[in-house]
Coordinates of C-alpha atoms and ligand atoms in Angstrom, one line a residue:
X213 CA 129.1 73.5 182.4
X214 CA 130.7 70.4 183.5
X215 CA 134.4 70.6 184.2
X216 CA 137.0 68.0 182.8
X217 CA 139.1 66.9 185.7
X218 CA 142.1 64.8 185.3
X219 CA 142.6 62.5 188.3
X220 CA 146.4 61.6 188.2
X221 CA 147.3 59.1 190.5
X222 CA 150.9 58.1 191.6
X223 CA 152.4 55.2 189.8
X224 CA 153.1 51.9 191.9
X225 CA 156.6 50.8 191.4
X226 CA 156.5 47.2 190.1
X227 CA 159.0 45.6 192.3
X228 CA 156.7 45.6 195.7
X229 CA 153.6 44.9 197.0
X230 CA 151.0 47.5 198.0
X231 CA 150.2 48.1 201.7
X232 CA 147.6 50.2 203.3
X233 CA 150.2 53.0 203.6
X234 CA 150.2 53.3 199.8
X235 CA 146.7 52.8 199.5
X236 CA 145.8 55.8 201.7
X237 CA 148.6 57.9 200.5
X238 CA 147.5 58.4 197.2
X239 CA 145.2 55.6 195.4
X240 CA 142.1 55.9 197.7
X241 CA 141.8 59.5 197.9
X242 CA 142.2 59.8 194.0
X243 CA 139.4 57.2 193.7
X244 CA 137.1 59.3 196.3
X245 CA 138.0 62.3 194.4
X246 CA 137.2 60.8 191.0
X247 CA 133.8 59.1 192.1
X248 CA 132.6 62.6 193.5
X249 CA 133.5 64.3 190.4
X250 CA 131.5 61.8 188.3
X251 CA 128.4 62.1 190.7
X252 CA 128.6 65.9 190.1
X253 CA 128.6 65.5 186.6
X254 CA 132.3 66.5 185.7
X255 CA 133.9 64.9 182.9
X256 CA 136.6 62.7 184.8
X257 CA 139.5 60.6 183.6
X258 CA 141.5 58.7 185.9
X259 CA 144.8 57.5 185.1
X260 CA 147.9 55.6 186.1
X261 CA 149.7 52.5 185.8
X262 CA 152.6 50.2 186.8
X263 CA 156.1 52.0 186.9
X264 CA 157.7 49.2 185.2
X265 CA 161.3 50.3 184.5
X266 CA 164.6 51.1 186.4
X267 CA 167.1 49.5 188.2
X268 CA 165.0 48.4 191.3
X269 CA 163.0 46.1 189.0
X270 CA 166.3 44.8 187.2
X271 CA 168.0 44.4 190.4
X272 CA 165.1 42.4 191.6
X273 CA 164.9 40.4 188.7
X274 CA 168.5 39.5 189.0
X275 CA 167.9 38.2 192.4
X276 CA 164.9 36.2 191.5
X277 CA 166.8 35.0 188.3
X278 CA 164.4 36.2 185.9
X279 CA 163.8 38.8 183.4
X280 CA 163.0 42.4 184.5
X281 CA 159.7 42.0 181.8
X282 CA 158.6 38.9 184.0
X283 CA 159.0 40.6 187.4
X284 CA 157.2 44.0 186.2
X285 CA 154.0 41.8 184.8
X286 CA 153.8 39.6 187.7
X287 CA 153.3 42.6 190.3
X288 CA 151.3 44.6 187.5
X289 CA 148.6 42.0 187.5
X290 CA 148.5 41.8 191.2
X291 CA 148.0 45.9 191.1
X292 CA 145.1 45.3 188.9
X293 CA 143.7 42.6 190.9
X294 CA 143.7 44.5 194.2
X295 CA 142.4 47.8 192.4
X296 CA 139.5 45.8 191.4
X297 CA 138.6 44.4 194.5
X298 CA 139.3 47.6 196.4
X299 CA 137.0 49.5 193.5
X300 CA 139.5 51.8 192.4
X301 CA 138.0 52.9 189.3
X302 CA 140.6 54.0 187.0
X303 CA 139.6 54.9 183.7
X304 CA 142.9 53.3 182.5
X305 CA 145.7 51.7 184.8
X306 CA 148.2 50.7 182.2
X307 CA 152.1 50.5 182.4
X308 CA 155.3 52.4 181.6
X309 CA 156.3 49.5 179.1
X310 CA 154.1 50.2 176.3
X311 CA 155.0 51.3 172.9
X312 CA 152.8 54.4 173.3
X313 CA 154.5 55.6 176.7
X314 CA 157.7 55.0 174.8
X315 CA 156.7 57.5 171.9
X316 CA 155.3 60.2 174.2
X317 CA 158.5 60.1 176.6
X318 CA 160.9 60.4 173.6
X319 CA 158.5 63.0 172.3
X320 CA 159.1 64.8 175.5
X321 CA 162.5 64.4 175.4
X322 CA 163.2 65.8 172.1
X323 CA 160.9 68.7 172.7
X324 CA 162.8 69.7 175.9
X325 CA 165.9 69.2 173.5
X326 CA 164.6 71.5 170.9
X327 CA 163.8 74.1 173.6
X328 CA 167.2 74.1 174.6
X329 CA 166.5 72.7 178.4
X330 CA 168.5 69.9 178.1
X331 CA 172.3 69.6 178.1
X332 CA 175.0 66.8 178.2
X333 CA 177.7 66.6 181.0
X334 CA 179.9 64.1 182.4
X335 CA 179.4 63.1 186.1
X336 CA 181.0 60.8 188.4
X337 CA 178.4 58.4 189.2
X338 CA 178.5 55.4 191.9
X339 CA 179.7 52.0 190.2
X340 CA 179.3 48.9 191.9
X341 CA 182.5 46.5 191.2
X342 CA 180.6 43.5 192.6
X343 CA 177.9 43.7 190.3
X344 CA 179.7 45.2 187.1
X345 CA 177.0 48.0 187.0
X346 CA 176.2 51.6 187.8
X347 CA 174.1 51.6 190.6
X348 CA 170.7 54.3 190.6
X349 CA 171.0 56.9 193.6
X350 CA 168.3 55.2 195.4
X351 CA 170.3 52.2 195.9
X352 CA 173.3 54.1 197.5
X353 CA 172.6 54.9 201.3
X354 CA 174.9 57.4 203.2
X355 CA 174.8 60.3 205.4
X356 CA 172.9 63.4 204.1
X357 CA 175.7 66.1 203.3
X358 CA 172.7 68.7 204.3
X359 CA 171.5 67.6 207.6
X360 CA 173.8 64.9 208.5
X361 CA 171.0 61.9 208.8
X362 CA 172.9 58.9 208.4
X363 CA 170.4 56.9 206.4
X364 CA 170.0 59.3 203.5
X365 CA 168.9 57.7 200.1
X366 CA 171.5 58.8 197.4
X367 CA 168.6 60.6 195.3
X368 CA 166.6 62.4 198.7
X369 CA 166.9 62.7 202.2
X370 CA 163.7 61.3 204.2
X371 CA 164.9 63.5 207.1
X372 CA 164.9 66.7 205.7
X373 CA 163.5 66.2 202.2
X374 CA 166.0 67.6 200.3
X375 CA 167.1 65.9 196.7
X376 CA 170.4 65.2 196.8
X377 CA 173.4 64.9 194.5
X378 CA 174.3 61.2 195.3
X379 CA 177.8 61.6 194.5
X380 CA 178.0 63.9 197.6
X381 CA 176.6 61.5 200.0
X382 CA 179.3 60.9 202.9
X383 CA 180.0 57.4 203.9
X384 CA 178.5 55.6 200.8
X385 CA 177.5 52.1 200.7
X386 CA 175.2 49.6 198.6
X387 CA 171.8 49.1 199.9
X388 CA 171.7 45.6 197.9
X389 CA 175.1 43.9 199.4
X390 CA 176.6 46.6 201.7
X391 CA 179.6 47.1 199.9
X392 CA 181.6 50.2 199.0
X393 CA 180.8 51.6 195.7
X394 CA 183.5 53.6 193.5
X395 CA 182.8 56.8 191.5
X396 CA 183.4 56.4 187.6
X397 CA 182.6 58.9 184.7
X398 CA 180.0 58.7 182.6
X399 CA 178.0 60.9 180.1
X400 CA 174.4 62.2 180.6
X401 CA 171.7 64.3 179.5
X402 CA 170.8 67.1 182.1
X403 CA 167.5 68.8 182.6
X404 CA 168.3 72.6 183.0
X405 CA 166.1 73.1 185.9
X406 CA 167.9 76.5 186.7
X407 CA 166.7 77.9 183.6
X408 CA 163.3 76.7 184.2
X409 CA 163.5 78.0 187.7
X410 CA 161.4 81.5 187.1
X411 CA 158.6 79.4 185.5
X412 CA 158.7 76.9 188.3
X413 CA 158.4 79.6 190.9
X414 CA 155.7 81.4 189.1
X415 CA 153.6 78.2 188.6
X416 CA 154.0 77.6 192.5
X417 CA 153.0 81.1 193.8
X418 CA 150.1 81.0 191.6
X419 CA 148.7 78.2 193.6
X420 CA 150.2 79.2 196.9
X421 CA 146.9 80.0 198.1
X422 CA 145.7 76.5 198.4
X423 CA 148.6 74.0 197.8
X424 CA 149.2 71.9 201.0
X425 CA 151.6 73.4 203.7
X426 CA 153.9 70.1 203.3
X427 CA 153.5 70.7 199.0
X428 CA 154.8 74.3 199.4
X429 CA 157.8 73.5 201.6
X430 CA 159.3 70.7 199.6
X431 CA 158.7 73.0 196.5
X432 CA 158.4 76.7 196.7
X433 CA 160.3 76.8 200.1
X434 CA 163.4 74.5 198.9
X435 CA 163.6 76.5 195.5
X436 CA 163.7 79.8 197.4
X437 CA 166.3 78.7 199.9
X438 CA 168.4 76.7 197.6
X439 CA 167.8 77.5 193.9
X440 CA 167.3 74.6 191.7
X441 CA 170.4 72.9 189.5
X442 CA 170.4 70.7 186.6
X443 CA 169.4 67.1 187.0
X444 CA 170.6 63.9 185.3
X445 CA 167.5 62.6 183.4
X446 CA 169.5 59.5 181.4
X447 CA 170.8 56.2 183.1
X448 CA 173.4 53.7 182.2
X449 CA 170.7 50.8 182.1
X450 CA 168.9 48.6 179.5
X451 CA 166.0 48.0 181.1
X452 CA 163.9 51.1 180.2
X453 CA 163.3 53.8 177.3
X454 CA 166.1 54.2 175.2
X455 CA 167.6 57.9 174.6
X456 CA 166.2 58.7 171.5
X457 CA 169.3 60.3 170.2
X458 CA 172.1 58.7 168.1
X459 CA 175.1 57.4 169.9
X460 CA 173.5 56.8 172.9
X461 CA 173.4 53.5 173.1
X462 CA 173.3 51.4 176.6
X463 CA 171.6 54.4 178.3
X464 CA 168.2 55.1 179.1
X465 CA 165.5 57.6 180.3
X466 CA 166.0 58.2 184.0
X467 CA 162.8 56.3 185.6
X468 CA 161.5 59.4 187.2
X469 CA 162.0 61.4 184.2
X470 CA 159.7 59.1 182.3
X471 CA 157.3 57.8 184.9
X472 CA 155.7 61.2 185.6
X473 CA 155.2 61.4 181.5
X474 CA 152.9 58.3 182.1
X475 CA 150.0 61.0 183.1
X476 CA 149.9 62.1 179.7
X477 CA 150.8 58.9 177.7
X478 CA 148.1 57.2 179.9
X479 CA 145.5 59.6 178.9
X480 CA 146.7 59.2 175.1
X481 CA 146.5 55.7 175.3
X482 CA 142.8 55.7 176.8
X483 CA 141.4 58.1 174.2
X484 CA 142.7 55.2 171.9
X485 CA 141.2 52.6 173.7
X486 CA 137.8 54.6 173.4
X487 CA 138.1 55.0 169.8
X488 CA 138.4 58.8 169.9
X489 CA 142.2 59.2 169.7
X490 CA 142.0 63.1 170.2
X491 CA 139.9 63.0 173.3
X492 CA 142.9 63.3 175.7
X493 CA 143.3 67.0 174.6
X494 CA 140.0 67.9 176.6
X495 CA 142.4 67.4 179.6
X496 CA 145.7 67.9 178.6
X497 CA 145.6 71.1 176.0
X498 CA 142.0 72.6 177.4
X499 CA 142.3 75.6 179.8
X500 CA 139.1 74.8 181.6
X501 CA 140.4 71.5 182.7
X502 CA 142.0 70.7 185.8
X503 CA 144.6 68.4 186.9
X504 CA 144.9 66.7 190.5
X505 CA 147.8 64.7 191.3
X506 CA 147.3 62.1 194.0
X507 CA 150.8 61.4 195.6
X508 CA 152.3 60.7 198.9
X509 CA 154.7 63.1 200.4
X510 CA 158.0 61.5 199.4
X511 CA 157.2 62.3 195.9
X512 CA 156.5 65.8 196.3
X513 CA 159.6 67.4 194.4
X514 CA 158.9 65.2 191.4
X515 CA 155.5 66.5 191.2
X516 CA 155.4 69.9 192.3
X517 CA 159.0 70.9 190.8
X518 CA 160.3 68.5 188.0
X519 CA 157.1 67.9 186.3
X520 CA 155.7 71.0 185.9
X521 CA 159.3 72.2 184.7
X522 CA 159.2 69.2 182.0
X523 CA 155.7 70.5 180.8
X524 CA 156.6 74.0 180.7
X525 CA 159.8 73.3 179.2
X526 CA 158.2 71.6 176.1
X527 CA 156.4 74.5 175.3
X528 CA 154.6 73.9 172.0
X529 CA 157.1 71.6 170.6
X530 CA 155.3 68.6 172.1
X531 CA 152.8 68.6 169.4
X532 CA 155.1 69.4 166.7
X533 CA 157.2 66.4 167.5
X534 CA 154.3 63.9 168.6
X535 CA 151.5 64.2 166.2
X536 CA 152.5 67.5 163.7
X537 CA 150.1 69.7 165.6
X538 CA 150.8 73.1 166.1
X539 CA 150.5 75.5 169.3
X540 CA 149.6 72.6 171.4
X541 CA 150.5 73.6 175.1
X542 CA 150.2 71.0 177.7
X543 CA 148.3 71.9 181.0
X544 CA 150.3 72.3 184.3
X545 CA 149.0 70.6 187.7
X546 CA 146.1 72.6 189.3
X547 CA 146.6 70.9 192.7
X548 CA 149.0 68.2 194.2
X549 CA 147.2 67.2 197.1
X550 CA 150.0 65.0 198.8
X551 CA 149.3 63.0 202.0
X552 CA 151.8 62.4 204.7
X553 CA 152.4 58.8 206.0
X554 CA 150.4 56.3 207.8
X555 CA 152.3 54.3 210.2
X556 CA 151.5 50.8 211.5
X557 CA 150.7 49.9 215.0
X558 CA 152.8 53.2 216.5
X559 CA 156.1 52.1 214.0
X560 CA 157.1 52.9 210.4
X561 CA 155.6 50.8 208.0
X562 CA 158.5 48.5 206.4
X563 CA 158.0 46.0 203.6
X564 CA 161.3 44.3 204.1
X565 CA 160.5 43.7 208.0
X566 CA 156.6 42.5 206.9
X567 CA 155.5 45.5 209.3
X568 CA 152.8 46.2 207.2
X569 CA 148.9 45.3 206.2
X570 CA 149.3 44.0 202.5
X571 CA 146.2 45.2 200.3
X572 CA 145.4 41.8 198.8
X573 CA 145.8 39.7 201.9
X574 CA 143.5 42.1 203.8
X575 CA 140.9 41.7 201.3
X576 CA 141.1 37.8 201.5
X577 CA 139.7 38.1 204.9
X578 CA 137.8 41.6 205.1
X579 CA 135.5 43.5 202.8
X580 CA 136.5 46.4 200.7
X581 CA 134.5 49.2 202.4
X582 CA 135.4 48.9 205.9
X583 CA 138.9 49.3 204.8
X584 CA 138.0 52.3 202.6
X585 CA 136.3 53.9 205.7
X586 CA 139.0 53.1 208.3
X587 CA 141.7 54.6 205.7
X588 CA 139.7 57.6 204.9
X589 CA 138.9 58.5 208.4
X590 CA 142.5 58.1 209.6
X591 CA 143.7 59.5 206.1
X592 CA 147.4 61.2 206.7
X593 CA 146.0 64.4 204.9
X594 CA 148.0 67.0 207.3
X595 CA 150.0 64.6 209.4
X596 CA 151.4 61.4 209.7
X597 CA 148.6 58.7 211.2
X598 CA 148.5 55.5 212.9
X599 CA 146.7 52.1 211.6
X600 CA 145.4 50.7 215.0
X601 CA 143.8 47.2 214.9
X602 CA 141.7 48.0 217.9
X603 CA 140.8 51.4 216.3
X604 CA 140.0 49.4 213.2
X605 CA 137.3 47.1 214.6
X606 CA 136.2 49.9 216.9
X607 CA 135.3 52.1 214.1
X608 CA 133.8 49.5 212.1
X609 CA 131.6 48.0 214.7
X610 CA 130.5 51.5 216.4
X611 CA 130.1 53.7 213.2
X612 CA 129.9 51.8 209.9
X613 CA 128.0 48.9 211.6
X614 CA 126.0 50.9 214.4
X615 CA 125.6 54.4 213.0
X616 CA 125.1 53.8 209.7
X617 CA 124.7 50.0 208.4
X618 CA 122.0 49.4 211.3
X619 CA 120.1 52.7 210.5
X620 CA 119.7 51.8 206.6
X621 CA 118.8 48.0 207.6
X622 CA 116.2 48.7 210.3
X623 CA 114.4 51.2 208.3
X624 CA 114.5 49.1 205.1
X625 CA 113.5 45.9 206.8
X626 CA 110.5 47.7 208.8
X627 CA 109.3 49.2 205.8
X628 CA 109.6 46.0 204.0
X629 CA 107.7 44.3 206.4
X630 CA 105.0 46.8 207.3
X631 CA 104.4 48.4 203.7
X632 CA 104.5 44.9 202.1
X633 CA 107.9 45.8 200.1
X634 CA 107.0 49.1 199.0
X635 CA 107.9 52.7 200.2
X636 CA 105.0 54.0 202.2
X637 CA 102.8 57.1 201.3
X638 CA 103.4 59.7 203.8
X639 CA 100.4 62.1 202.9
X640 CA 101.3 65.5 204.1
X641 CA 104.7 65.4 205.8
X642 CA 105.1 67.4 209.1
X643 CA 107.5 70.1 210.2
X644 CA 110.0 67.8 211.9
X645 CA 110.2 65.5 208.8
X646 CA 110.7 68.5 206.4
X647 CA 113.2 69.8 209.0
X648 CA 114.9 66.5 208.9
X649 CA 115.1 66.6 205.1
X650 CA 116.3 69.8 204.9
X651 CA 119.2 69.1 206.9
X652 CA 120.4 66.5 205.0
X653 CA 119.8 68.2 201.7
X654 CA 122.3 70.9 203.2
X655 CA 124.8 68.1 203.2
X656 CA 125.4 68.2 199.4
X657 CA 126.7 71.6 199.8
X658 CA 128.6 71.1 202.8
X659 CA 130.1 67.9 202.1
X660 CA 130.6 68.8 198.2
X661 CA 132.6 71.8 199.5
X662 CA 135.0 69.5 201.6
X663 CA 135.4 67.1 198.9
X664 CA 136.0 69.9 196.1
X665 CA 139.0 71.1 198.5
X666 CA 140.0 67.3 198.8
X667 CA 139.4 67.3 202.7
X668 CA 138.3 63.9 202.6
X669 CA 138.4 63.3 206.3
X670 CA 136.1 66.3 207.3
X671 CA 133.5 65.4 204.3
X672 CA 133.3 61.9 205.6
X673 CA 132.9 63.0 209.2
X674 CA 130.2 65.3 208.0
X675 CA 128.3 62.4 206.3
X676 CA 128.6 60.1 209.6
X677 CA 127.1 63.2 211.7
X678 CA 124.2 63.3 209.1
X679 CA 123.6 59.8 209.7
X680 CA 123.6 59.9 213.6
X681 CA 121.0 62.7 213.1
X682 CA 118.9 60.4 211.1
X683 CA 119.2 57.9 214.0
X684 CA 118.3 60.5 216.5
X685 CA 115.2 61.5 214.4
X686 CA 114.1 57.8 214.4
X687 CA 114.4 57.5 218.3
X688 CA 112.6 60.6 218.8
X689 CA 109.6 59.5 216.6
X690 CA 109.7 55.9 217.3
X691 CA 107.9 54.5 214.3
X692 CA 108.1 50.9 216.2
X693 CA 105.7 52.0 218.5
X694 CA 103.9 54.8 216.1
X695 CA 102.8 51.7 214.2
X696 CA 100.7 50.2 216.8
X697 CA 98.5 53.3 217.6
X698 CA 98.8 55.4 214.3
X699 CA 100.0 53.7 210.9
X700 CA 99.6 56.8 209.3
X701 CA 102.2 58.5 211.5
X702 CA 104.5 55.7 211.4
X703 CA 104.3 56.2 207.1
X704 CA 105.6 59.8 207.6
X705 CA 108.5 58.7 209.8
X706 CA 109.6 55.6 207.8
X707 CA 108.9 57.6 204.3
X708 CA 111.2 60.6 205.8
X709 CA 114.0 58.4 207.1
X710 CA 113.9 56.2 203.7
X711 CA 114.3 59.4 201.9
X712 CA 117.0 60.7 204.2
X713 CA 119.1 57.1 203.9
X714 CA 118.6 57.3 200.0
X715 CA 120.3 60.8 200.0
X716 CA 123.1 59.9 202.5
X717 CA 123.6 56.9 200.3
X718 CA 124.7 59.2 197.5
X719 CA 126.9 61.2 200.3
X720 CA 128.7 57.9 201.5
X721 CA 129.2 56.4 197.8
X722 CA 132.5 58.2 197.1
X723 CA 134.0 56.5 199.9
X724 CA 131.7 53.1 200.1
X725 CA 131.0 52.3 196.6
X726 CA 130.5 48.6 197.1
X727 CA 127.6 49.0 200.3
X728 CA 126.3 52.1 198.5
X729 CA 125.5 50.1 195.1
X730 CA 124.0 47.5 197.3
X731 CA 121.8 49.8 199.1
X732 CA 120.9 51.5 196.1
X733 CA 119.4 48.6 194.8
X734 CA 117.5 47.5 198.2
X735 CA 116.1 51.2 197.6
X736 CA 114.5 49.9 194.5
X737 CA 116.5 51.9 191.9
X738 CA 116.9 50.4 188.8
X739 CA 120.2 52.0 187.5
X740 CA 123.5 51.7 189.4
X741 CA 125.5 54.7 190.9
X742 CA 128.8 54.0 189.2
X743 CA 129.9 52.3 185.9
X744 CA 131.9 49.1 186.1
X745 CA 135.6 48.2 186.2
X746 CA 136.7 45.7 183.3
X747 CA 140.0 44.1 182.4
X748 CA 141.2 44.3 178.9
X749 CA 144.4 43.5 177.0
X750 CA 146.5 45.6 174.6
X751 CA 148.9 44.3 172.0
X752 CA 151.4 46.9 170.5
X753 CA 155.1 46.5 169.0
X754 CA 156.5 45.5 172.6
X755 CA 153.7 42.9 173.3
X756 CA 150.6 42.6 175.2
X757 CA 150.0 44.2 178.1
X758 CA 147.1 44.1 180.8
X759 CA 144.7 47.1 181.8
X760 CA 142.1 48.0 184.1
X761 CA 139.7 50.2 182.5
X762 CA 136.3 51.8 183.4
X763 CA 133.1 52.0 181.5
X764 CA 130.0 54.2 182.5
X765 CA 127.6 52.1 181.2
X766 CA 124.3 53.0 182.7
X767 CA 125.4 54.8 185.8
X768 CA 122.9 57.0 187.0
X769 CA 124.5 58.3 190.5
X770 CA 124.3 62.1 190.8
X771 CA 124.8 64.7 193.7
X772 CA 121.6 65.3 194.8
X773 CA 118.8 64.4 197.5
X774 CA 117.5 61.1 196.4
X775 CA 113.7 61.0 195.0
X776 CA 112.1 58.0 196.3
X777 CA 108.4 58.2 195.1
X778 CA 105.6 56.5 197.6
X779 CA 104.9 53.0 196.5
X780 CA 108.2 52.4 195.0
X781 CA 108.9 48.7 194.9
X782 CA 111.9 48.0 197.5
X783 CA 114.2 44.9 197.3
X784 CA 114.6 42.4 200.2
X785 CA 117.4 44.1 202.3
X786 CA 120.2 42.7 204.2
X787 CA 122.8 44.1 206.4
X788 CA 125.5 46.4 204.8
X789 CA 128.4 45.5 206.9
X790 CA 129.7 42.8 209.6
X791 CA 130.5 43.3 213.0
X792 CA 133.9 42.0 213.6
X793 CA 134.9 40.3 216.6
X794 CA 137.4 42.2 218.7
X795 CA 139.3 39.2 219.8
X796 CA 140.8 38.8 216.0
X797 CA 143.0 41.7 216.9
X798 CA 145.6 39.7 218.4
X799 CA 145.7 37.3 215.5
X800 CA 146.4 40.1 213.0
X801 CA 148.9 41.9 215.2
X802 CA 150.7 38.2 215.0
X803 CA 151.1 38.6 211.4
X804 CA 153.0 41.6 211.6
X805 CA 156.9 41.4 211.7
Ligands
ZN207 ZN1 168.9 65.6 204.8

């Protein structure tokens, strides 16, 4: 029976552009995983949206003399444009600034309150006299009181990975203007992570066998070493979701507390847009579903510790508060395959120094599949990796173009020319042909197992290796010579190669959806492999927001060997990929910094 798979993708923060490190860190692996699951027949919803709230957006708006709403909307539309161009097929990419998300977040808050996992306390927080406002932890920089790293953010240390109590930071300074903040007292709601610790530890231990080492280290490892403590989940800020308790005007829910709730609220909004308002429950309250969270390593504690804590803490109260439903328990994450970082030409990617390759800018000069290819073979799954322009061009030319694109193009062109645009009739296949097809067929298991385990690099390397084997088969049988002496032999070879290419195209499809769709058409298939992305607009009490959606339409791709029949009409082929000029590399490097 098909499984229900929730592909939950990190929410980009609506105050900066998306670069290749963000894409390979979370968005692309999620899409590859979602496409694979659609091909094997699982019921997938892939959801995310723009993280609209919080002080960073408010601060940026001040600097630009615009409203936070205007700033968030501009970035949000840019994300949607990029995700369409890159083929990231979200079932719903929405935003946290929606009426639905406000309601769901406030219901989660009230359920936690009802279950006594929230308490209030007064704390000292950094106040900026120069800006007349409290600054959130991430806008304060100072020396980590755990490891001594001099440039720790107030909320988390990038060196030791620990979540920090910002008020204990040594030598604090504002990241906005470098001025020294002062501590002032303010009252907040706290999530009682200490009380939730046993449940969180149990959640992690149940998944210890397959969670990535970086995830375990930053969750279970940290908890066992230091224990969990209450964490403030409200802020003194008006750009955000109001605290749903009387007398708390001027404060809102902490952006991290509510943004993770987006995985749930986006599924609820998706169901509403589909016209089946209860459908989200198939993923969120169904024990046969599995939720995968695709994030970068900087977000591990929020997804592997705090979010499971929130979900456990609401117990069955969410349904009672949200829609008068009893006994509705929300599903905990199944896996959190967090990636490490990608560096840029051996330096850390830095937006402020323009040391980055920006998604939309890149796609104004290059096609999306070469980017998807390079970011997958170089994905930081177990350690940091490096974007290198020479390596990008080399892999495009030697692997994508030479090994795969040329294979498909020369076989198709040859068949097109010599068999009048049709798949040749091979008669009885030879042992060597059957052996070749068997080998490709076994790829559906081996590559599938790698994808299932979210080992995307290994999966793609396997597919490319199979493509090399078909090249070798062609060299060995040389249909270009066979055709001159014995057209029947050439027909067997070309038929076999076309079948192999048809299968390889499905194996490549989660990684290279654009070229796979074209090749699927060249091979004469009537229906596309995947559905279509489209942009929609939703009106609610907060106004109008733009969303990116996906419809299956007549998608017909399936994770099984191709079934081309002899005589099938082919369409005029053309090359799948472009060879890149190595001389362009210096031009590209000059754009950095
Ligand atoms: Zn530290």
